[in-house]
Short mmCIF file of C-alpha atoms in Angstrom, two decimals:
data_model
loop_
_atom_site.label_atom_id
_atom_site.label_comp_id
_atom_site.label_asym_id
_atom_site.label_seq_id
_atom_site.Cartn_x
_atom_site.Cartn_y
_atom_site.Cartn_z
CA MET S 1 98.93 155.12 82.43
CA SER S 2 96.42 157.77 83.47
CA GLU S 3 92.96 157.89 82.06
CA GLY S 4 92.05 160.52 79.48
CA ARG S 5 90.18 163.56 80.67
CA MET S 6 87.63 165.87 79.11
CA ARG S 7 86.40 169.34 79.90
CA VAL S 8 82.82 169.81 81.04
CA ARG S 9 80.94 173.01 81.76
CA VAL S 10 78.27 172.88 84.44
CA LEU S 11 75.73 175.64 84.97
CA PHE S 12 74.22 176.40 88.37
CA ALA S 13 71.24 178.64 89.18
CA ASP S 14 71.12 180.57 92.42
CA ALA S 15 68.30 183.03 93.13
CA GLY S 16 67.89 183.92 89.44
CA THR S 17 71.63 184.20 88.74
CA PHE S 18 73.52 181.65 86.68
CA HIS S 19 77.06 180.52 87.49
CA PRO S 20 79.11 178.46 85.01
CA LEU S 21 81.98 176.28 86.18
CA ASP S 22 84.44 174.33 84.03
CA LEU S 23 85.64 170.94 85.26
CA GLU S 24 87.95 168.20 84.06
CA VAL S 25 86.48 164.74 84.47
CA PRO S 26 87.42 161.24 83.28
CA ALA S 27 86.52 160.86 79.59
CA SER S 28 85.24 157.35 80.25
CA ILE S 29 82.17 158.81 81.97
CA LEU S 30 80.50 159.02 78.57
CA GLU S 31 81.08 155.29 78.06
CA ARG S 32 80.02 154.16 81.54
CA TYR S 33 76.85 156.24 81.91
CA ASP S 34 73.92 156.86 79.60
CA ARG S 35 73.88 160.56 80.42
CA LEU S 36 76.65 162.97 81.37
CA ILE S 37 74.62 164.17 84.35
CA ASP S 38 74.45 160.61 85.70
CA GLY S 39 78.23 160.34 85.54
CA LEU S 40 78.64 163.63 87.39
CA GLN S 41 76.26 162.45 90.10
CA GLU S 42 77.51 158.87 90.48
CA ASP S 43 81.10 158.41 89.28
CA PRO S 44 83.44 157.87 92.27
CA ALA S 45 86.34 159.74 90.60
CA VAL S 46 84.19 162.84 90.10
CA LEU S 47 82.62 162.67 93.56
CA LYS S 48 85.99 162.28 95.24
CA GLY S 49 87.45 165.43 93.71
CA THR S 50 84.48 167.75 93.20
CA TYR S 51 81.43 168.86 95.14
CA LEU S 52 78.45 169.54 92.88
CA ASP S 53 75.31 171.11 94.32
CA MET S 54 72.81 168.94 92.45
CA GLY S 55 69.85 171.01 93.66
CA ARG S 56 71.18 174.04 91.78
CA LEU S 57 72.62 172.26 88.75
CA CYS S 58 70.75 173.31 85.59
CA ALA S 59 72.85 171.93 82.74
CA ALA S 60 76.10 170.18 81.88
CA TRP S 61 77.84 169.75 78.53
CA THR S 62 81.22 168.80 77.14
CA LEU S 63 83.58 171.45 75.81
CA ASP S 64 85.70 171.39 72.67
CA ASP S 65 89.31 172.57 72.65
CA GLU S 66 88.02 175.81 71.16
CA ASP S 67 85.66 176.56 74.08
#
């Protein structure tokens, strides 16, 4: 059985311009890490499938089905 997934929006800053990006990540990140940002930086499943420029990352938050 595959693990549940959740939607996350990350916001990057680049020379005064902001760029949002929506991702799907394992829902268990919230259980395994104290902070969402830690899970995005350290979880092997996220790192294997997504490159995140941590130097430009400003914010990350979960999205509801309505977002």
